[in-house]
Structure formats: structure tokens, C-alpha cells
Amino acid sequence: MSIDRFELVRASFGKKAQAVGAPSQKSSEYFGACVFDRAKMRKYLDPETLEALLECIDKGHPLDRATADGVASGMKLWALENHVTHITHWFQPLTEGTAEKHDSLIDLDGKGGVIETFDGSSLVQQEPDASSFPNGGIRATFEARGYTAWDPTSPVFIQEDTLCIPTVFIAYTGEALDYKTPLKRSINAVSEAAAEICRLFDPRVNKVRCYLGWEQEYFLVDEDLYAARPDLMITGRTLMGHMSSKNQQLGDHYFGAIPGRVAAFMRELEVEALRLGIPLKTRHNEVAPNQFEMAPIYGDANLSNDQNQLVMNLMNNLARKHGFVVLLHEKPFAGINGSGKHCNWSLGTDTGRPLMAPGRDATENLQFLTFFVNVLMAVQRHNGVLKASIASATNAHRLGGHEAPPAIISAFLGRTMSAVLRKILEVPSDTPIQIAGKKERSVGLIEIPEIFVDNTDRNRTSPFAFTGNRFEFRAVGSSANCAGALTTLNAAVAEQLLDFKKALDVELEKGKTLQVAVMDTLKPIIAQIIDTICFDGNGYSEEWQQEARRRGLDTETCVPEMFKAFTTPESVAMFTRTGVYTEKELAARNEVKWDIYTKKVQIESRVMVRMAINHIIPAALEYKTRLLKEVSLHQQVMGGFDGCQTEVELIRRIGGLIEEVSDRAESMRLARKRANTLEGEYERAMAYHAIAAQIEELRRPIDKLEEFVDNQLWPLPKYRELLFIS
Ligand code: ADP
Ligand code: MG
């Protein structure tokens, strides 16, 4: 049975937006309805349990068994009121997405019936038989014991009939097997290192918090058209497809009116997200046709990252109700923009002072500059591993693609902050750092005008940009777990802050004032970074590649090679000193990364070859045969080829392209066979890196065929059909 492309396109065009009834309540009334948040804790827990639990959450105290039982019994009450029948530990293994294993609440009551049970032990710990999650050889399968343990800083939530308990996932021997554990360790590391410094400025500071605000980009395609594209279904991206005549060149999609069907989907998504306590704030069309974005109000990094994972699941489920499929792949379509996930990152004290924003007086500005400069230094020292932290087989298609940051990490400061840093190098260390008031009410020598929030980067070519009150890590891929990037960033910043504090203490011991000691410690750092990691120019330009190399920044473009940055002596020192990863974990994670890279490319290559042989060549041959018949008839009737040059030329072209497709498919198959015999994850990944290039080469003759073959015969929905939602 062949697909009727036209039928599919007509049907998708005719679909109407689903009516989504507006909730009868205000958003504030149902926000967090499905979350066991502090309000629910107060309602369902006895005062003693409540107090003990809040100690765990706020101060990181371990959860004892009695408290766990108390919490579980309160939670059970709440869950049963909400018709919950199952519980699951919800965790983030090193695959994409999240994992869950549902257990019913029922137990036999010994009298022939069942009762609902839920106690502290099932809240706190589970042992999923999780031997097939990637672990890079940490757990030999014979002792395939990994366990999940509740992370009380992430609130428990209800999805459908299931109580979901956010957990870390660790090996029996203590190594992290997930994204959450190292993220939490890195938050602690950066928080402690930062708090030490903050206390010099304000002794009331107990804790520094790490914030994340993600911006999730995604594509929507019609589910019927999607189902007719094996490449999209299996790999998440189109492996072939000629460019549509109209793409994004008119810029008419960006911030345009949201199409009705999409708006209905977004509305439902927002309601569900709000119910789960996810404060979605913005939604808009993105640059490419069918591309959209949403962002929440930022929050504590660990929770905000959980929420991003949750939203990604939610999107997939809800989109289907509206006849769409969500594409979270970084580059689902060639020739138009791909999708990223900007991670807006900042630190702030528990006294309410943001550390990545200028303050109200000279001391607060000095504190801001201390953190600002040290973040930049951390990014400079570890630019290679930061890049590795966002690298993946899928993000590789997006980076450096003239739409996204290049495969070089640099930092954008904006004109104002660049000028401030240069000025600091010139002025005496006791110069107070003043802020110019809104109306040019300037005082002091170094000024940070308040309008500098608007003065920050709009050109979008920088992978790490200062945007007024935060840094925006823009190189993160749309399908990624933000934790990969944040963990590395936090660890790098923590290490730099530790070093800075040491150097600062030396200056303070000399009897200098805090102002002078800080400035004297900052100056040599500023001198090192200002013309190295700091770059305000066009990151897409050719010259930048050369310039970056000259500056000694990491310019590696091969993804499997990039991963090696995780195990260099500098990286190992940084991660172990901050307690974020052990050396064993780093090695194991690289194994996993190489293996995932290999498998992704392997799957794409297989799908590509199958489609070339089963879809493309037969369609092209059918057309060629028809042309041959026409020419042959023409020749019989007219006694020659005069008057059918077009057909003859087409036959030649198509024939040549079919040969090319066939040859390239065969050579890729052989390359795969050779690659599969290689020992070692790295070696295999490198071989598959070469195969990734072959996939693009095989694509070329296929896309050419799409240009020539009769539209009626083409067996796959085309870009122009996939990309425009009515
Ligand atoms: P833009 O597209 O201009 O970057 P958006 O509004 O789409 O802006 O997204 C900005 C994101 O940055 C939001 O998630 C927002 O909550 C987050 N954000 C704002 N301030 C901070 C901050 N100080 N720390 C972390 N994230 C922040
Ligand atoms: Mg942004």
C-alpha cells in the first residue's frame, strides 16, 4: 500500500483547531494544584513532620525514617483525594528524557480484599531493575543494582493517576547514574564557594542560590504527515528533503500571529503546566516556519530543570491530542533554523541580592563585578569542557550552522560592561564603582548605566552572553537535559571562586580594605580575559574562527573528540575538587556519550539507506521507466529523437542520480560494517563521525531527485507540506 501524499496534505490542511475550554478559574487558583507544595505540606503534615521536612529541604539535612513515614502518610491522604492509584519514582537517566516505573498502591489486606498502602520506605527509596540504562560500565550487569532516592528539594507531583516522586538515580557503589545527582552536587559547590565570598560583603548571607530560566524551542508537524516520514519518526529529523521555495526568508513567521491549531495546543499546555506548578510566562512563534518557543519564570536550577523535563514530556502527550507531533530535535529540517534551549543562569543570595546584576551602591557593584569577572574567567579556563557539555550527535547539526552559536565558546559582554572592565584596569583600586541613575545622575568614575539591560546582546551570535542580570548559555540543544551544561558551568564557576577567594585572602592579609583587595585581585583576571574569552563581534564570521584559534580557545568541531575535554587533567581537577564528579564517573560518562553518539548516527545511517533503497530509488525508477517508454514511443512514431530532448536529458540525469544514490548507500553500508568491528567506544564514535558526513553526501543526490521526479510519484511529504500549518 503506497501513501497518498495528496490525501494526507489535504486532510492536514483541513483540520480545525480543537476547542480548549478556558479554565473557569484564574491561573493563580489552579497554579500548583497537582504539586505537593508547601501549602499542601502545611495542610497534610503534622507540625513535627512538617518542621523536620522543611529542615531537609532548606538546610539539606538527611531525611530520617520517622519523618519519611510521616510525610508519606500525609502525601497518601492528598494522593487518594486526587484519585491516585499508582506511585512512581521519576528520574533522569543518561538517556534522553525521564524514566518511571509505576507501582500500584494496593496491597492485600489478608481478608480477601485490598487496601492502599504507601509508607516512608517506598517514598524514599526504590530499586528499579535498571540494568539496561546507560552507565558506562559502572555497574557490571551481574550486580545491576542501582537505586533511586527521593530528592526532597523537588516537590512530588501528580500526573493522571500517578504520584510522581522526583529522585536521584545512583549505583549501589555510590556513583551517579543520572543528570540530577551531579547537578545537585554542582549547585552545592557553587553555592558554598559563592557564599564564602558574599559573606565578606554581607555577613548575613547564609546561602547562595543558583537559578535557571530555560527557553524551549520546538517544531510542530502534523501527525499524519509525520507518520509518512520514517526518518522523522525514527530519528526525529528529516534526513532528506529539498528546500521549500519559501522558508523563513521573509521573516514572516517570527513573532507572527500564532496559528489557531497551535494556539489551542499552547493553551492546553499552559494550563497543564501551571497545574504542575510550572510558571510558563512567554510563548511565541520562532524564526523558522512551524517553530515555536516558550519560557517560564526562572527558578531554583534543580527544580526548574525538573520542570523543563516535565514540560518536554507534557508537550509530546498534549500535541497528539491536537493532531501534532512535537519535534525537539536540534535540526529537524535542513536549510532553516534549528532549535536550541537557552539556559539563563544566575546566582543570588538568600538575602535577596542578585549576584549577576549591578547593585544600588558601590559595594553591591563591587560584589557584582567580583562574580561577573569570575564567571568569565571560569568560562575561559574551561571553555573546552563547557562546549563538550552541550555537544551531542543532534546538536552538532545546529552549532556553527549560521543560525546558532559556533562551535567555539566565547562570552558577550555588551559595550557597557566591556568598557567598565577596561576602565577598571586604568583606575586606582580604591575608586568606588557607582551606578549612573536613570537620568544620567552620574557619580564616581566607573558608571554602569541602568539602561544597560537594553544594551545587551541582540545579535544572538554569542554562545554565552551577559544579558543584564544573568548569563545566557545559548549553545544548549533543544532536546538536551539542561543539567549537562549547568553542572559543568557550576563546577567551573565554583572552582574559580575558590581560587579567587584564596587570592583575595592573601590581599586582605596585607591589611588592604575589602574594596582595594577585591580590585587588586580582579585586575589581573580582567587583564587575562578581556581579549581572550570576551568577544562582542560576529560569532558567525569566518574571521572569528581564525581569531579564536589565535586566542587559544577550543575550536574542535568533531563531537566525539570534544568529549575528551571531560577527562583532561584540568577538567578532572575541577570536577573532583568541587565534588561534582569522580574520575570514575567522568570516564564512565564519556563511554556513555560516545556510545550514544555512535548509536544515533548508526540509526540515521540505517534509516537513510533503507529509505534510499525502498522509497527513493523505486520512485525515481518508475519515473525513468515512464520517460523511457515515452521516448521509445516517440521514436517509433516520429522516427527519431527530435522533439524529445527534454525527456532524454531527464532520463540521463535521473539515471545518473540513481546510480549515485545506490553507490553511496552501498559504501555507507560497508563503512558501517567496518565501524561495528572496532573495539572501544571512542574509536567507534570516531568512525561514525565519518559516517555522519556520508549521510549528508547521500542526501544530496536524493534531494536533487526530488527536484526532477514527477511530483505525483514522490513517496514522502515534502518540506513545503511539512512546514506550513494551516
Ligand atoms: P529573551 O528571548 O529575551 O532571552 P525570554 O523572556 O524569552 O527572553 O526568556 C528569558 C528567560 O530568562 C526567562 O526564562 C526568564 O525567567 C529568565 N531569566 C530572567 N532573569 C533571570 C535571572 N536573573 N536568572 C535566571 N534566569 C532569568
Ligand atoms: Mg533568551
Coordinates of C-alpha atoms in Angstrom, one line a residue, residues 139-558:
R139 CA 27.7 -1.5 37.1
A140 CA 28.5 -4.9 35.7
T141 CA 25.2 -6.4 34.9
F142 CA 25.6 -9.2 37.5
E143 CA 25.3 -6.6 40.2
A144 CA 22.9 -4.4 38.3
R145 CA 21.7 -2.7 41.3
G146 CA 21.1 1.0 41.1
Y147 CA 18.6 2.7 43.3
T148 CA 16.5 5.8 43.2
A149 CA 16.2 8.1 46.2
W150 CA 13.8 10.9 46.8
D151 CA 15.1 14.4 46.3
P152 CA 13.0 16.4 48.8
T153 CA 14.1 19.7 47.1
S154 CA 11.9 18.7 44.1
P155 CA 8.3 18.5 45.1
V156 CA 6.2 15.4 44.4
F157 CA 3.5 15.8 41.8
I158 CA 0.5 14.0 40.3
Q159 CA 0.2 13.2 36.6
E160 CA -3.0 11.5 35.6
D161 CA -3.5 8.6 38.2
T162 CA 0.2 8.6 39.4
L163 CA 2.0 10.2 42.2
C164 CA 5.5 11.0 40.8
I165 CA 8.4 11.3 43.2
P166 CA 11.5 13.1 41.7
T167 CA 14.5 11.0 42.6
V168 CA 18.2 10.8 42.0
F169 CA 19.5 7.6 40.4
I170 CA 22.7 6.1 41.8
A171 CA 24.7 2.9 41.6
Y172 CA 24.9 0.6 44.5
T173 CA 28.5 1.7 44.8
G174 CA 27.5 5.4 45.0
E175 CA 28.3 6.7 41.5
A176 CA 25.7 8.9 39.9
L177 CA 23.9 7.3 37.0
D178 CA 21.7 10.3 36.2
Y179 CA 21.7 14.0 35.4
K180 CA 20.2 15.2 38.7
T181 CA 22.8 13.9 41.2
P182 CA 25.7 15.8 39.7
L183 CA 23.6 18.9 39.1
K184 CA 22.7 18.9 42.8
R185 CA 26.3 18.4 43.7
S186 CA 27.3 21.3 41.4
I187 CA 24.7 23.6 42.9
N188 CA 26.1 22.9 46.4
A189 CA 29.6 23.5 45.2
V190 CA 28.9 26.8 43.6
S191 CA 26.6 27.9 46.4
E192 CA 29.2 27.3 49.1
A193 CA 32.1 28.9 47.2
A194 CA 29.9 31.9 46.4
A195 CA 28.5 32.3 49.9
E196 CA 32.1 32.4 51.3
I197 CA 32.7 35.5 49.2
C198 CA 29.3 37.1 49.8
R199 CA 29.8 37.0 53.5
L200 CA 32.8 39.4 53.1
F201 CA 30.2 41.8 51.7
D202 CA 27.3 41.0 53.9
P203 CA 27.7 38.7 56.9
R204 CA 24.0 37.9 56.9
V205 CA 24.3 35.7 53.8
N206 CA 23.8 32.0 54.6
K207 CA 23.3 30.5 51.3
V208 CA 23.7 31.4 47.6
R209 CA 21.0 30.1 45.2
C210 CA 21.5 29.0 41.6
Y211 CA 18.8 30.0 39.2
L212 CA 17.8 28.7 35.8
G213 CA 15.3 30.1 33.3
W214 CA 15.1 28.0 30.2
E215 CA 13.7 28.9 26.8
Q216 CA 12.5 25.9 25.0
E217 CA 12.3 26.0 21.2
Y218 CA 10.4 23.3 19.2
F219 CA 8.8 22.5 16.0
L220 CA 5.3 21.1 15.4
V221 CA 4.4 19.0 12.4
D222 CA 1.1 17.4 11.5
E223 CA 0.9 13.9 12.9
D224 CA -0.4 12.3 9.6
L225 CA 2.4 13.8 7.6
Y226 CA 4.9 12.9 10.3
A227 CA 3.7 9.3 10.1
A228 CA 4.5 9.2 6.4
R229 CA 8.2 10.1 7.1
P230 CA 10.1 7.2 8.5
D231 CA 13.1 9.4 9.1
L232 CA 11.2 11.9 11.3
M233 CA 9.5 9.0 13.2
I234 CA 12.7 7.1 13.9
T235 CA 15.4 9.8 14.1
G236 CA 13.5 12.9 14.9
R237 CA 14.8 14.8 11.9
T238 CA 14.3 14.7 8.1
L239 CA 17.3 13.0 6.6
M240 CA 16.3 14.2 3.2
G241 CA 14.1 16.8 1.6
H242 CA 14.6 19.6 -0.9
M243 CA 14.2 23.1 0.4
S244 CA 10.8 24.7 0.1
S245 CA 10.8 27.7 -2.2
K246 CA 9.6 29.8 0.8
N247 CA 11.2 29.2 4.1
Q248 CA 12.0 31.8 6.6
Q249 CA 13.4 34.4 4.2
L250 CA 10.5 36.8 4.6
G251 CA 10.8 36.6 8.4
D252 CA 7.0 36.5 8.5
H253 CA 6.7 33.7 11.0
Y254 CA 8.8 35.2 13.8
F255 CA 6.6 36.7 16.4
G256 CA 3.7 36.4 13.9
A257 CA 0.1 35.5 14.8
I258 CA 0.1 32.0 16.3
P259 CA -2.0 29.7 14.0
G260 CA -5.3 28.5 15.5
R261 CA -4.5 24.9 15.9
V262 CA -1.1 25.7 17.5
A263 CA -2.7 28.3 19.8
A264 CA -5.1 25.7 21.1
F265 CA -2.3 23.3 21.8
M266 CA -0.3 26.0 23.6
R267 CA -3.3 27.0 25.7
E268 CA -3.8 23.5 26.9
L269 CA -0.1 23.0 27.5
E270 CA 0.0 26.1 29.6
V271 CA -3.0 25.1 31.8
E272 CA -1.5 21.7 32.4
A273 CA 1.9 23.2 33.1
L274 CA 0.5 25.7 35.6
R275 CA -1.3 22.9 37.3
L276 CA 2.1 21.2 37.7
G277 CA 3.5 24.4 39.2
I278 CA 5.5 25.3 36.1
P279 CA 5.2 29.1 35.7
L280 CA 5.2 29.4 31.9
K281 CA 5.4 33.0 31.0
T282 CA 6.1 33.6 27.3
R283 CA 5.0 31.9 24.1
H284 CA 5.7 32.9 20.6
N285 CA 6.5 31.9 17.0
E286 CA 10.1 31.4 16.3
V287 CA 12.1 32.3 13.2
A288 CA 11.5 29.1 11.1
P289 CA 8.1 28.1 9.8
N290 CA 6.4 25.8 12.3
Q291 CA 8.9 26.7 15.0
F292 CA 7.8 28.0 18.4
E293 CA 9.2 28.8 21.8
M294 CA 8.1 29.0 25.4
A295 CA 9.8 30.1 28.6
P296 CA 8.9 30.0 32.3
I297 CA 9.7 32.5 35.1
Y298 CA 13.1 31.4 36.3
G299 CA 13.5 29.5 39.5
D300 CA 15.9 27.3 41.5
A301 CA 18.0 25.5 39.0
N302 CA 17.3 21.9 40.2
L303 CA 13.5 22.5 40.2
S304 CA 13.5 24.5 37.0
N305 CA 15.3 21.7 35.3
D306 CA 12.9 19.1 36.5
Q307 CA 10.1 21.3 35.2
N308 CA 11.8 21.5 31.8
Q309 CA 11.9 17.7 31.6
L310 CA 8.3 17.5 32.7
V311 CA 7.3 20.1 30.1
M312 CA 9.0 18.1 27.3
N313 CA 7.0 15.0 28.3
L314 CA 3.8 17.0 28.6
M315 CA 4.3 18.6 25.2
N316 CA 4.6 15.3 23.5
N317 CA 1.5 14.0 25.0
L318 CA -0.7 17.0 24.5
A319 CA 0.4 17.7 21.0
R320 CA -1.1 14.4 19.9
K321 CA -4.4 15.5 21.1
H322 CA -4.2 18.4 18.7
G323 CA -3.0 16.3 15.8
F324 CA 0.6 17.4 16.1
V325 CA 3.9 15.8 16.9
V326 CA 6.5 17.9 18.7
L327 CA 10.0 17.8 17.3
L328 CA 12.6 18.6 20.0
H329 CA 15.5 17.6 17.7
E330 CA 18.0 20.4 17.3
K331 CA 17.8 20.4 13.5
P332 CA 14.7 18.7 12.1
F333 CA 14.9 20.5 8.8
A334 CA 18.0 21.4 6.8
G335 CA 18.2 24.9 5.4
I336 CA 16.2 26.6 8.2
N337 CA 16.9 27.4 11.8
G338 CA 17.3 24.6 14.3
S339 CA 16.1 24.6 17.9
G340 CA 18.1 25.4 21.0
K341 CA 17.3 25.8 24.6
H342 CA 18.8 28.9 26.0
C343 CA 19.7 28.4 29.7
N344 CA 19.5 31.7 31.5
W345 CA 21.7 31.3 34.6
S346 CA 22.4 33.4 37.6
L347 CA 23.2 33.3 41.3
G348 CA 21.6 35.2 44.1
T349 CA 21.9 35.3 47.9
D350 CA 19.3 34.2 50.4
T351 CA 19.2 37.8 51.5
G352 CA 17.6 38.6 48.1
R353 CA 20.6 40.1 46.4
P354 CA 21.2 39.1 42.7
L355 CA 24.8 38.5 42.1
M356 CA 24.7 38.9 38.3
A357 CA 23.2 42.3 38.3
P358 CA 24.6 45.7 39.3
G359 CA 23.5 46.9 42.7
R360 CA 22.3 50.1 44.4
D361 CA 25.7 51.3 45.8
A362 CA 29.4 50.9 45.3
T363 CA 29.7 47.9 47.5
E364 CA 27.0 46.0 45.7
N365 CA 28.5 46.9 42.4
L366 CA 31.9 45.6 43.6
Q367 CA 30.2 42.4 44.6
F368 CA 28.5 42.1 41.2
L369 CA 31.8 42.7 39.4
T370 CA 33.5 40.1 41.5
F371 CA 31.1 37.5 40.3
F372 CA 30.8 38.8 36.8
V373 CA 34.6 38.6 36.3
N374 CA 35.0 35.2 37.9
V375 CA 32.2 33.7 35.8
L376 CA 34.0 34.9 32.7
M377 CA 37.3 33.5 34.0
A378 CA 35.7 30.2 34.7
V379 CA 34.3 30.0 31.2
Q380 CA 37.7 30.9 29.8
R381 CA 39.5 28.3 31.8
H382 CA 37.0 25.6 30.9
N383 CA 35.7 26.7 27.5
G384 CA 36.6 23.3 26.0
V385 CA 34.7 21.2 28.5
L386 CA 31.8 23.7 28.5
K387 CA 31.5 23.1 24.8
A388 CA 31.7 19.3 25.4
S389 CA 28.9 19.7 27.9
I390 CA 26.5 20.8 25.2
A391 CA 27.8 18.6 22.4
S392 CA 25.8 15.7 21.0
A393 CA 25.2 14.0 17.7
T394 CA 22.0 16.0 17.3
N395 CA 23.2 19.4 18.4
A396 CA 26.2 19.0 16.1
H397 CA 23.8 19.8 13.2
R398 CA 22.8 23.1 14.7
L399 CA 26.1 24.6 16.0
G400 CA 28.0 26.6 13.6
G401 CA 25.1 26.4 11.2
H402 CA 24.9 30.2 10.7
E403 CA 21.9 30.5 12.9
A404 CA 23.3 29.3 16.2
P405 CA 26.4 29.9 18.1
P406 CA 29.6 28.5 16.5
A407 CA 31.4 25.5 18.0
I408 CA 33.6 27.9 20.0
I409 CA 32.7 29.2 23.4
S410 CA 33.2 32.9 23.9
A411 CA 31.4 35.4 26.1
F412 CA 29.5 38.5 25.0
L413 CA 29.6 41.4 27.5
G414 CA 28.0 44.3 25.6
R415 CA 29.5 47.7 25.1
T416 CA 28.9 49.0 28.6
M417 CA 30.4 46.1 30.5
S418 CA 33.3 45.8 28.2
A419 CA 34.0 49.5 28.8
V420 CA 33.6 49.1 32.5
L421 CA 36.2 46.2 32.6
R422 CA 38.7 48.2 30.5
K423 CA 38.2 51.2 32.8
I424 CA 38.9 49.2 35.9
L425 CA 42.3 48.3 34.5
E426 CA 43.1 52.0 34.4
V427 CA 41.7 53.5 37.7
P428 CA 43.2 53.2 41.2
S429 CA 41.8 50.3 43.2
D430 CA 40.0 52.5 45.7
T431 CA 37.7 54.0 43.0
P432 CA 34.2 53.4 44.0
I433 CA 32.0 51.8 41.4
Q434 CA 28.9 53.9 41.0
I435 CA 25.8 53.4 39.0
A436 CA 24.6 56.2 36.9
G437 CA 21.0 56.9 37.8
K438 CA 18.2 56.7 35.3
K439 CA 18.5 60.3 34.3
E440 CA 22.3 60.5 33.9
R441 CA 22.6 61.2 37.6
S442 CA 26.2 60.0 37.4
V443 CA 28.6 59.9 40.2
G444 CA 32.0 58.4 40.5
L445 CA 34.4 57.3 37.8
I446 CA 33.0 54.0 36.7
E447 CA 29.5 54.0 35.6
I448 CA 27.1 51.3 34.8
P449 CA 24.1 53.0 33.3
E450 CA 20.8 51.3 34.3
I451 CA 19.8 51.2 30.6
F452 CA 22.4 48.6 30.1
V453 CA 19.7 45.9 30.4
D454 CA 18.7 47.1 26.9
N455 CA 22.2 47.5 25.9
T456 CA 22.9 43.8 25.9
D457 CA 23.3 41.4 23.1
R458 CA 20.6 41.2 20.5
N459 CA 22.7 39.8 17.7
R460 CA 22.4 36.3 19.1
T461 CA 25.7 35.1 17.7
S462 CA 27.3 34.5 21.1
P463 CA 27.1 31.2 22.9
F464 CA 27.4 32.8 26.3
A465 CA 26.0 36.3 26.6
F466 CA 25.6 38.6 29.5
T467 CA 22.0 39.9 29.4
G468 CA 21.8 42.5 32.1
N469 CA 21.0 40.4 35.2
R470 CA 22.1 36.9 34.1
F471 CA 24.3 34.9 31.7
E472 CA 22.5 33.2 28.8
F473 CA 24.1 29.9 27.8
R474 CA 22.8 29.7 24.3
A475 CA 24.6 26.7 22.9
V476 CA 22.5 24.2 24.7
G477 CA 20.4 22.0 22.4
S478 CA 16.6 21.8 22.4
S479 CA 16.5 18.1 23.2
A480 CA 19.1 18.3 25.9
N481 CA 18.8 17.9 29.7
C482 CA 19.9 21.4 30.9
A483 CA 21.7 19.7 33.7
G484 CA 24.6 18.6 31.5
A485 CA 25.5 22.2 30.7
L486 CA 24.6 23.6 34.1
T487 CA 26.6 21.0 36.1
T488 CA 29.7 21.9 34.1
L489 CA 29.2 25.6 34.4
N490 CA 28.5 25.5 38.1
A491 CA 31.6 23.3 38.7
A492 CA 33.8 25.7 36.7
V493 CA 32.5 28.7 38.5
A494 CA 32.8 27.0 41.9
E495 CA 36.5 26.2 41.2
Q496 CA 37.2 29.7 40.0
L497 CA 35.5 31.2 43.1
L498 CA 37.6 29.0 45.4
D499 CA 40.8 30.2 43.7
F500 CA 39.7 33.8 43.8
K501 CA 38.9 33.6 47.5
K502 CA 42.4 32.2 48.1
A503 CA 44.0 35.1 46.2
L504 CA 41.7 37.6 47.8
D505 CA 42.6 36.4 51.3
V506 CA 46.3 37.0 50.5
E507 CA 45.5 40.6 49.7
L508 CA 43.3 41.0 52.8
E509 CA 46.1 39.7 55.0
K510 CA 48.2 42.5 53.7
G511 CA 45.8 44.8 55.5
K512 CA 44.1 46.2 52.5
T513 CA 40.4 47.2 52.6
L514 CA 37.9 44.9 51.0
Q515 CA 37.5 47.3 48.1
V516 CA 41.2 47.5 47.3
A517 CA 41.8 43.9 47.9
V518 CA 39.0 42.8 45.6
M519 CA 40.0 45.3 42.9
D520 CA 43.7 44.2 43.2
T521 CA 42.6 40.6 42.8
L522 CA 40.2 41.2 40.0
K523 CA 42.6 43.3 37.9
P524 CA 45.0 40.6 36.7
I525 CA 42.0 38.4 36.0
I526 CA 40.4 41.1 33.9
A527 CA 43.6 41.6 32.0
Q528 CA 43.6 37.9 31.2
I529 CA 40.0 37.6 30.0
I530 CA 39.3 40.9 28.3
D531 CA 40.9 39.9 25.0
T532 CA 40.5 36.1 25.3
I533 CA 37.1 34.8 26.3
C534 CA 35.4 38.2 25.8
F535 CA 34.2 38.7 22.3
D536 CA 31.5 41.1 21.2
G537 CA 31.9 40.6 17.5
N538 CA 30.1 38.4 15.0
G539 CA 30.4 34.8 16.1
Y540 CA 29.2 33.6 12.7
S541 CA 32.1 35.2 10.8
E542 CA 35.0 33.3 9.2
E543 CA 37.5 35.6 10.8
W544 CA 36.3 34.7 14.3
Q545 CA 37.3 31.1 13.7
Q546 CA 40.9 32.2 13.0
E547 CA 40.9 34.8 15.8
A548 CA 39.6 32.3 18.3
R549 CA 42.3 29.9 17.4
R550 CA 44.9 32.6 17.9
R551 CA 43.4 33.4 21.3
G552 CA 43.8 29.7 22.3
L553 CA 40.1 28.9 22.6
D554 CA 39.0 25.4 21.8
T555 CA 37.9 25.2 18.2
E556 CA 37.3 21.5 17.9
T557 CA 34.3 20.7 15.7
C558 CA 34.2 16.9 15.9

